[in-house]
Structures are given as C-alpha cells and as structure tokens.
Amino acid sequence: MFINFVWRSCVEKSKTYNFLLWIIGFILAELWRRLLQDIHIHEFFKWLIGVVIIILIIFIINKVISLLTKVKN
C-alpha cells in the first residue's frame, strides 16, 4: 500500500517527488564524501563527485520510472 502511494506520487512528478530525489541524492553523496574522508583528495573534488552522484541518481530514477510507465501502458 505504501509502495503504491510512493509510486503514484513519483509518477506525478510533484514537488514531493523532486524533494525526495534530492534527499536521496544528498544522502548518497554525503555517504560517498564520508567514505572519501581519509583519502587525501582536495575537498572540491569530493564535492564534485557528490554532485555527479546526485545527478546520476536522478537520471537513473527518471529512466526507470519512464520505462515502468511505458510497460504499464
């Protein structure tokens, strides 16, 4: 039931959907930055990798949703 609610809200691409994507992306980027904490890379590159992760996650989620809506129709 909860999955159906999340699925419908994601398909509509509402503000909640966009907010949820940014939260997921931010969490994953922050986890990645923490994994790189002990590695001696400049902070800018850690930040850049985090931004790339956020963009990739949004792109992948949008592709999966578009494929699933094509299959449903």
GROMACS .gro file of C-alpha atoms in nm, residues 7-35:
model
   29
    7TRP     CA    1   0.483   0.504  -0.690
    8ARG     CA    2   0.183   0.725  -0.772
    9SER     CA    3   0.344   1.031  -0.619
   10CYS     CA    4   0.664   0.963  -0.812
   11VAL     CA    5   0.484   0.922  -1.142
   12GLU     CA    6   0.307   1.255  -1.099
   13LYS     CA    7   0.646   1.426  -1.054
   14SER     CA    8   0.520   1.656  -0.786
   15LYS     CA    9   0.721   1.875  -0.555
   16THR     CA   10   0.734   1.585  -0.311
   17TYR     CA   11   0.892   1.367  -0.579
   18ASN     CA   12   1.160   1.625  -0.652
   19PHE     CA   13   1.223   1.678  -0.282
   20LEU     CA   14   1.251   1.301  -0.230
   21LEU     CA   15   1.503   1.273  -0.513
   22TRP     CA   16   1.717   1.548  -0.366
   23ILE     CA   17   1.707   1.389  -0.020
   24ILE     CA   18   1.813   1.050  -0.158
   25GLY     CA   19   2.083   1.208  -0.371
   26PHE     CA   20   2.212   1.420  -0.085
   27ILE     CA   21   2.230   1.121   0.149
   28LEU     CA   22   2.419   0.913  -0.107
   29ALA     CA   23   2.656   1.199  -0.185
   30GLU     CA   24   2.721   1.260   0.185
   31LEU     CA   25   2.790   0.890   0.240
   32TRP     CA   26   3.032   0.895  -0.052
   33ARG     CA   27   3.207   1.202   0.089
   34ARG     CA   28   3.241   1.033   0.427
   35LEU     CA   29   3.390   0.727   0.263
   0.00000   0.00000   0.00000
